[in-house]
XYZ file of C-alpha atoms in Angstrom:
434
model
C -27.738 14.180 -16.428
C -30.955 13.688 -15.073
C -31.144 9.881 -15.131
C -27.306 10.481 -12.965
C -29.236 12.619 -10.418
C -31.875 9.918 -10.266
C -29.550 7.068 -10.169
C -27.595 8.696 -7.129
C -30.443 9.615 -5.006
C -31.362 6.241 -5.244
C -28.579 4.431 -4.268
C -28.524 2.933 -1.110
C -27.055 4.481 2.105
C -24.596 3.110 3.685
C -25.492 2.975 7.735
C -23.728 1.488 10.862
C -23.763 -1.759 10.976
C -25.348 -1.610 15.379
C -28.308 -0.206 13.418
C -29.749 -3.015 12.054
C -28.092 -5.622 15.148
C -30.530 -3.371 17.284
C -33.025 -3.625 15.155
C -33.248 -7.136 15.103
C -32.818 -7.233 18.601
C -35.867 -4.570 19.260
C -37.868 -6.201 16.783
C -37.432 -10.226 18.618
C -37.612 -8.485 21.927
C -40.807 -6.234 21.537
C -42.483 -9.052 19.609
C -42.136 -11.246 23.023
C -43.234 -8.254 25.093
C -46.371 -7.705 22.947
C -47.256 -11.111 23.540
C -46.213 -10.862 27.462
C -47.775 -7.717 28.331
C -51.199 -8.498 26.070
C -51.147 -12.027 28.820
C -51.321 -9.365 31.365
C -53.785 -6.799 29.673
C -55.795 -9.546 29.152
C -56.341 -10.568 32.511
C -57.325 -7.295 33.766
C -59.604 -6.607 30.948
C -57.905 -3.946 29.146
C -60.415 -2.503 26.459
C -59.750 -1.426 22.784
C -57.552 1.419 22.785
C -54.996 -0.127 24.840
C -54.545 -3.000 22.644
C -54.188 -0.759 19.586
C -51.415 1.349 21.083
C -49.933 -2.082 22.228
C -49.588 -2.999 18.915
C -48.525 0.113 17.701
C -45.756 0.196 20.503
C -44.415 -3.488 20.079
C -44.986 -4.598 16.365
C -44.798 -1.536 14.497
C -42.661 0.799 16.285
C -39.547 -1.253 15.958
C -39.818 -0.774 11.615
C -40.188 2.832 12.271
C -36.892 3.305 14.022
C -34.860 1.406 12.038
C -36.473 3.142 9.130
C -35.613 6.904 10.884
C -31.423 5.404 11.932
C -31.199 3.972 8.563
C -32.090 7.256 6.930
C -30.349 9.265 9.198
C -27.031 11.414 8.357
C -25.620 10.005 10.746
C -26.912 6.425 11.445
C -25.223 5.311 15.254
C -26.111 8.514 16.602
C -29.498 8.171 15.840
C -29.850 4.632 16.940
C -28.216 6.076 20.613
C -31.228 8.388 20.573
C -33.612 5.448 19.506
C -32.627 3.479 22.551
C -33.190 6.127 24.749
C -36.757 6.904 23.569
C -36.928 3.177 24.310
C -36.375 2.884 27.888
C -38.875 6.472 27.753
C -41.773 5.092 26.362
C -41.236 1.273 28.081
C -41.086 3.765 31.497
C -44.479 5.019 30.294
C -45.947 1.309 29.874
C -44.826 -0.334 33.164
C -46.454 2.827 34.738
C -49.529 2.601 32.651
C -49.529 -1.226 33.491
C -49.296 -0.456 37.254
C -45.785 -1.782 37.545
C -45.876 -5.103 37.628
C -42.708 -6.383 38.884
C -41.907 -9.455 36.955
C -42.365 -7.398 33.089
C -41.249 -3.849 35.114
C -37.933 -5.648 36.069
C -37.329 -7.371 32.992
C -37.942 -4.459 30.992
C -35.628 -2.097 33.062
C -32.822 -4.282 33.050
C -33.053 -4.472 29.167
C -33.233 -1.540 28.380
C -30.258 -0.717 30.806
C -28.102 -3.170 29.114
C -28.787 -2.295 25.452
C -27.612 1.735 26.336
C -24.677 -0.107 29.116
C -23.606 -2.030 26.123
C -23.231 1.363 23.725
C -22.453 4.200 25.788
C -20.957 2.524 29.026
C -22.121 3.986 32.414
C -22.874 7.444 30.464
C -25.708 5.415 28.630
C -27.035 3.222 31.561
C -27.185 6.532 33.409
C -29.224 7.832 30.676
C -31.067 5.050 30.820
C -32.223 5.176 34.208
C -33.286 8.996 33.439
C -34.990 8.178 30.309
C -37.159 5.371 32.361
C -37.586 7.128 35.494
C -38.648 10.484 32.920
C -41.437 7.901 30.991
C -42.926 6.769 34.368
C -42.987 10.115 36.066
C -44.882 11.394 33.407
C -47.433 8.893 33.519
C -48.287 9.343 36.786
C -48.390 13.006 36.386
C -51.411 12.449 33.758
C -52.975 9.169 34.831
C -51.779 9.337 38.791
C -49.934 6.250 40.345
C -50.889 3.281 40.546
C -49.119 0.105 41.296
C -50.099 -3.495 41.506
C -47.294 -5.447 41.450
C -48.598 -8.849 40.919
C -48.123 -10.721 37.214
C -49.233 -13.082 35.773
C -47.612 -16.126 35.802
C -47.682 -17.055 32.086
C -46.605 -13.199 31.178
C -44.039 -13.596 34.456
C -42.606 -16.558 32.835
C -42.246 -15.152 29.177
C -40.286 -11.941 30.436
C -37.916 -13.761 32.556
C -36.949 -16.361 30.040
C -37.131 -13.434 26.987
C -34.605 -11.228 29.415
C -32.187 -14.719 29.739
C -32.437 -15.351 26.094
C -31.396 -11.366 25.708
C -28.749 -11.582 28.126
C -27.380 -14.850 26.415
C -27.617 -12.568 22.925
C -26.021 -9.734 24.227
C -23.435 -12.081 26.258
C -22.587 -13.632 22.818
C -22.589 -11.042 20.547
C -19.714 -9.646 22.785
C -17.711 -12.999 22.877
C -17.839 -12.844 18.904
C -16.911 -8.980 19.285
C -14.066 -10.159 21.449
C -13.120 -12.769 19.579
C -13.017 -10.127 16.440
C -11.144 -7.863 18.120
C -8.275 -10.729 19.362
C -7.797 -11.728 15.802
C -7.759 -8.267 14.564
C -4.937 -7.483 16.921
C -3.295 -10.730 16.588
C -3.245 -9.831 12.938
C -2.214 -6.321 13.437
C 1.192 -7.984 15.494
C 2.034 -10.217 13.150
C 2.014 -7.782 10.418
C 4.041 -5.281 12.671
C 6.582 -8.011 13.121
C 6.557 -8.820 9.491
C 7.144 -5.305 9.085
C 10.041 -4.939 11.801
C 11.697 -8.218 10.461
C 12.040 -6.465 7.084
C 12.806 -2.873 8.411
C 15.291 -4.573 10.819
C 17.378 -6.806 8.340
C 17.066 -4.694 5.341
C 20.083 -3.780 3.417
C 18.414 -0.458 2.511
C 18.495 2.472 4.915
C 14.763 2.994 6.205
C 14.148 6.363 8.405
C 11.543 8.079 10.094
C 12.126 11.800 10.550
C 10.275 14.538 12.063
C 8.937 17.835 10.450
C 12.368 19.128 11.114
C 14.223 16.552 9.730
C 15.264 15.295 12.947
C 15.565 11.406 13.935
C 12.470 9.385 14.926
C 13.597 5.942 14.173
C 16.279 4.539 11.795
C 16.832 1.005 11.026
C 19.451 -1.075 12.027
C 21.577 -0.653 8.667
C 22.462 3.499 9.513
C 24.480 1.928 12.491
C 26.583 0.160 10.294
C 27.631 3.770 8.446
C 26.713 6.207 11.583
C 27.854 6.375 14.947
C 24.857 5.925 17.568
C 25.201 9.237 19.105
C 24.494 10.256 15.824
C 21.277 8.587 15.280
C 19.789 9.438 19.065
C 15.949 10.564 18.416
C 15.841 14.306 18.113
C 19.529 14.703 16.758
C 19.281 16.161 13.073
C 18.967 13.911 10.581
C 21.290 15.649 7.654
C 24.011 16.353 9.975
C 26.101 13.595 8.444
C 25.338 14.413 5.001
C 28.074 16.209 2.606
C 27.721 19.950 3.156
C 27.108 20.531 -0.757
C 23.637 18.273 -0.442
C 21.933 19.341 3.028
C 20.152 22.293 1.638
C 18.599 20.124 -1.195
C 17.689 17.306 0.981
C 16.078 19.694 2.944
C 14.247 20.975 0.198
C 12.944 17.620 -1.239
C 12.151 16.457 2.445
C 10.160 20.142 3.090
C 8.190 20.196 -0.072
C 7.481 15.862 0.495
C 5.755 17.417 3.834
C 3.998 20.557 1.929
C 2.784 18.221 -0.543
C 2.087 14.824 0.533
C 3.900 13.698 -2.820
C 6.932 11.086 -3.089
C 9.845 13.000 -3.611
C 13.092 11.418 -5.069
C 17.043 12.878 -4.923
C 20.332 12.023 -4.732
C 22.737 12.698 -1.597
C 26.132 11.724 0.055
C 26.785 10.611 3.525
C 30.147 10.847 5.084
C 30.386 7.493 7.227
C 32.363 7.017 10.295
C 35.204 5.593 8.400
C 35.107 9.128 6.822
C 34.585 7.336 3.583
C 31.645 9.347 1.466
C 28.967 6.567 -0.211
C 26.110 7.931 -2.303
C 22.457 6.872 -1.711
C 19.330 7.484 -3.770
C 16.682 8.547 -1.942
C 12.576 8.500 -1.867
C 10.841 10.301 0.661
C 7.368 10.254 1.782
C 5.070 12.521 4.179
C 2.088 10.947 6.307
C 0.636 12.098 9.383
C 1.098 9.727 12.572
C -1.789 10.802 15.302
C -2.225 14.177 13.820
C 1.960 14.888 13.722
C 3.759 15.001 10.544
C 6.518 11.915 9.965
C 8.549 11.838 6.840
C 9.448 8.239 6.258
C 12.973 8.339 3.510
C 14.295 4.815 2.256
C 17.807 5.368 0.659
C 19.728 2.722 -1.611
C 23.482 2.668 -1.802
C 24.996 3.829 -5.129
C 28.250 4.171 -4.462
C 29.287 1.001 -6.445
C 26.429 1.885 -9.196
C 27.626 5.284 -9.737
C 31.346 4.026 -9.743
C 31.020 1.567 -12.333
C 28.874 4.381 -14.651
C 31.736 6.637 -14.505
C 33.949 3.893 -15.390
C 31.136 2.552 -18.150
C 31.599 6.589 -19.267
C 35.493 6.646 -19.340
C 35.321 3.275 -21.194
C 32.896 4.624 -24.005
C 34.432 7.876 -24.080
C 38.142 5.769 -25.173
C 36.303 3.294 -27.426
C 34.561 6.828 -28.722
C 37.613 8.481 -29.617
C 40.152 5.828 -30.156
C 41.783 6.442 -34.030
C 41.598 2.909 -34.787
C 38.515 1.646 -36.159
C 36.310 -0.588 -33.932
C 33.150 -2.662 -34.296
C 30.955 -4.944 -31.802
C 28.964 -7.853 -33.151
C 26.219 -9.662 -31.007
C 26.648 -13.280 -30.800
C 23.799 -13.310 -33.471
C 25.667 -11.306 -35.951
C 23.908 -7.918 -35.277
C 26.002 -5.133 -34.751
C 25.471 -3.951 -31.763
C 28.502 -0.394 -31.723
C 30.524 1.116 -33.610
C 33.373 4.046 -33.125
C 34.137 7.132 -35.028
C 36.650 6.220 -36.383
C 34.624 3.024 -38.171
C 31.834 5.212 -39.187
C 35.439 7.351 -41.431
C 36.299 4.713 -42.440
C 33.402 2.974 -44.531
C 31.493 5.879 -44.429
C 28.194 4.804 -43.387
C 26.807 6.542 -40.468
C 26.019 4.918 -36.353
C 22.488 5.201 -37.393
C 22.553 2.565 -40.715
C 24.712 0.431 -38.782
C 23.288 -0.496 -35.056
C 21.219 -2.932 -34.996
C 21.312 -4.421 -38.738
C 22.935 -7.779 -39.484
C 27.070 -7.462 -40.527
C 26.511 -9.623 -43.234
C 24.713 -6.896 -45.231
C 27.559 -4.532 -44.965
C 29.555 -7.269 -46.843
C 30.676 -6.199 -50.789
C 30.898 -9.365 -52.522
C 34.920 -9.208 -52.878
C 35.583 -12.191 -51.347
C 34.508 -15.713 -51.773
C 31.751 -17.354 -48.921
C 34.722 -19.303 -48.028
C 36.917 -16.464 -46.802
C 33.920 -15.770 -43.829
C 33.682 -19.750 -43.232
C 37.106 -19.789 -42.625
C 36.882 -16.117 -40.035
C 33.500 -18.122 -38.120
C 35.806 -21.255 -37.970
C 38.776 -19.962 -36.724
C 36.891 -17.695 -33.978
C 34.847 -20.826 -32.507
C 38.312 -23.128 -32.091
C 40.394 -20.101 -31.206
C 38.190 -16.895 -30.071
C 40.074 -14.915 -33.022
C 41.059 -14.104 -36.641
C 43.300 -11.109 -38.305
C 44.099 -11.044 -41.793
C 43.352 -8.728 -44.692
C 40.369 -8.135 -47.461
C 39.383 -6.126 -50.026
C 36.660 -3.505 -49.125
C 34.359 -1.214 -50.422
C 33.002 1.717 -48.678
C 29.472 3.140 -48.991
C 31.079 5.409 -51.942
C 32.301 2.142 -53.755
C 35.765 3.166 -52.726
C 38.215 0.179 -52.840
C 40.455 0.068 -50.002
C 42.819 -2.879 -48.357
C 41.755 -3.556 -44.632
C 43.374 -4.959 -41.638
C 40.947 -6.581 -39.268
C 41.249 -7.977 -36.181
C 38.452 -9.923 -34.822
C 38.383 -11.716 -31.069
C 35.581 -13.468 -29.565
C 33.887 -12.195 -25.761
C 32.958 -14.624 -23.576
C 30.761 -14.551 -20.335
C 32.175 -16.133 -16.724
C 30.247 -19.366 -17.928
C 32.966 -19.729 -20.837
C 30.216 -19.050 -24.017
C 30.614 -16.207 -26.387
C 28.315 -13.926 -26.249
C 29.747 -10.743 -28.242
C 32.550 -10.089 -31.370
C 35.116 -6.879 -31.471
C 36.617 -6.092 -34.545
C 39.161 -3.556 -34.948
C 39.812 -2.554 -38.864
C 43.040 -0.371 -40.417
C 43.599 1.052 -44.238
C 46.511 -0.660 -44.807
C 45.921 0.136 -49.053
C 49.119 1.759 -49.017
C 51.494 -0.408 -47.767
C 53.164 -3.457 -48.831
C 53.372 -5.151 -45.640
C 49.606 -4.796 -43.712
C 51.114 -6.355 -40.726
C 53.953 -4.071 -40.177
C 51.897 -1.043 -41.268
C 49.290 -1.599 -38.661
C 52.130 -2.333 -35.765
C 52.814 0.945 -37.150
């Protein structure tokens, strides 16, 4: 536990990513001004101290503040408050220096860009105060002084250093520009990927309030809706079947109260009056602090159709009294009916899924089933009659009737059998017509 705790605290923190652009930028800048400003202490014999708090001010200051915004909680606030106790102490410097118009002016209009740049007018206005604050206070100790001539050399470094930091500023907001048109240019393309799909989807896409009320719905509800119907702010379950609005409302509700996909099952009367069944997934998100429920619905109607007919089907095949029995094209049986599972008296579970061939007794030469696979591949089918033996080793005569299924291609893909105990009768034929 300990070495987690110690692997934590040291982990890096994350900070803004202005923090260490400014950084660089103070550091490059200062460094010029140290060398600028020492020109102009040099020439008017500055003694020890001076240069000491020089270097302090211009070579190590600029570590210390990123140090202090990189540690901070929260890291572009505290680089804000690092430029303004910039232009404070660079206000105290030009005063202590006498103002000396060609580094005062430089200076100034630096340090107003860099907070112009962050804060807009707010932080050039600050600016100016936090300047104006540095000088004033200088004077107030030291009294003012000004002599406004430079030196030429320093003059020169501060006026090419403040159009090298106007270029760097100048550029670093063509590349933020330039960031910002591709971002949005990406941002439109993917909202017109987005509407293309929404727009030509077969699915029905929706956007609903809180209240289940209309925000947007895509251009496949007009084809089932009328458009008064779909006008934003109308109510959304209106138009479903009586018997399901309460439980749509529910699902949609608790998707909101939750934040967690709900799924459910409703019916829409059209405006053909025809009722078509949709399954339904809604999800909750918040859209500039307002809850939106978006719900994208599938049509069922044909799915659901074709299971109850699927249902009807197996129910008949379930409970028909002749015997029946589907082979795979590979000779695994695939079902089997009641009335099969009576008559040879093994059960659904020994049967699906095992080979035919091993429910085979031996009665009958291999030529007999050579001649029931010929006949089905030239002709799709074979009836005749066999000795059998159940699972009890009951002997008993049986009918069978075997036809091949094919697919829309014309290739078989499936047998059915259907078997009689014709033991008792003379004639098989007749008896099973029977």
């Amino acid at each position: 536990m300990a070495e987690i705790e110690s692997t934590v605290q040291s982990a890096p923190k994350k900070y803004h990513r202005f923090v260490r652009i400014f950084y660089r930028i103070r550091a490059t800048a200062f460094a010029g001004l140290f060398v600028a400003i020492g020109i102009q202490m040099w020439s008017r014999g500055y003694g020890g101290l001076a240069w000491t708090l020089l270097a302090l001010q211009f070579l190590v200051y600029p570590h210390l503040l990123f140090w202090r915004a990189r540690s901070a909680t929260n890291s572009l606030k505290a680089e804000h408050a690092n430029l303004l106790l910039d232009c404070l102490l660079l206000g105290i410097w030009v005063a202590a220096l006498e103002f000396p118009i060609w580094i005062a002016f430089p200076i100034f209009m630096g340090a107003l860009l860099n907070n112009a740049m962050n804060r807009g007018w707010r932080g050039a206005l600050g600016a100016l105060i936090a300047f104006a604050i540095g000088g004033l206070a200088w004077g107030l100790v030291a009294g003012f002084k000004f002599s406004l001539q430079t030196e030429p050399a320093a003059a020169a470094m501060c006026l090419v250093g403040l159009s090298v930091y106007v270029i760097g500023l100048g550029t670093i907001v063509f590349e933020q520009s330039i960031k910002l048109r591709d971002t949005r240019e990406a941002l439109r393309l993917r909202e017109e990927h987005y509407r293309i799909i929404t727009e030509n989807a077969e699915d029905l896409i929706a956007m609903l309030d809180a209240e289940a009320r209309w925000v947007y719905a895509n251009p496949a509800y007009r084809r089932l809706l009328p458009g008064a119907a779909l006008e934003a702010g109308a109510d959304a379950l209106a138009q479903l079947h009586p018997e399901d609005r309460a439980a749509t409302r529910a699902q949609l509700e608790k998707a909101t109260r939750t934040g967690e996909s709900q799924s459910f099952i409703y019916r829409l009367m059209g405006a053909d009056g025809k009722e078509r069944e949709f399954q339904a997934k809604a999800k909750s998100f918040a859209h500039a602090g307002v809850p939106r429920i978006v719900v994208v619905s599938t049509d069922i109607t044909e799915l659901r159709q074709r299971d109850k007919k699927l249902a009807i089907q197996a129910n008949v095949f379930e409970n028909m009294s002749e015997a029946m029995l589907i082979i795979a094209i590979d000779g695994t049986i695939v079902s089997v009916n009641r009335a099969y599972t009576a008559l040879t008296g093994y059960s659904e579970e020994e049967l699906l899924g095992k080979p035919e061939s091993e429910f085979r007794t031996a009665l009958q030469p291999p030529e007999f089933y050579e001649e029931i696979r010929d006949s089905l591949q030239r002709q799709g089918y074979w009836a005749g009659t066999s000795w059998c033996r159940r699972k009890d080793a009951g002997i008993y005569r049986e009918w069978r009737s075997i036809s091949a299924i094919r697919d829309a291609a014309g290739s078989t893909t499936h047998f059915v059998a259907f078997l009689a105990d014709v033991s008792q009768s003379a004639h098989p034929e007749r008896a099973l017509a029977r």
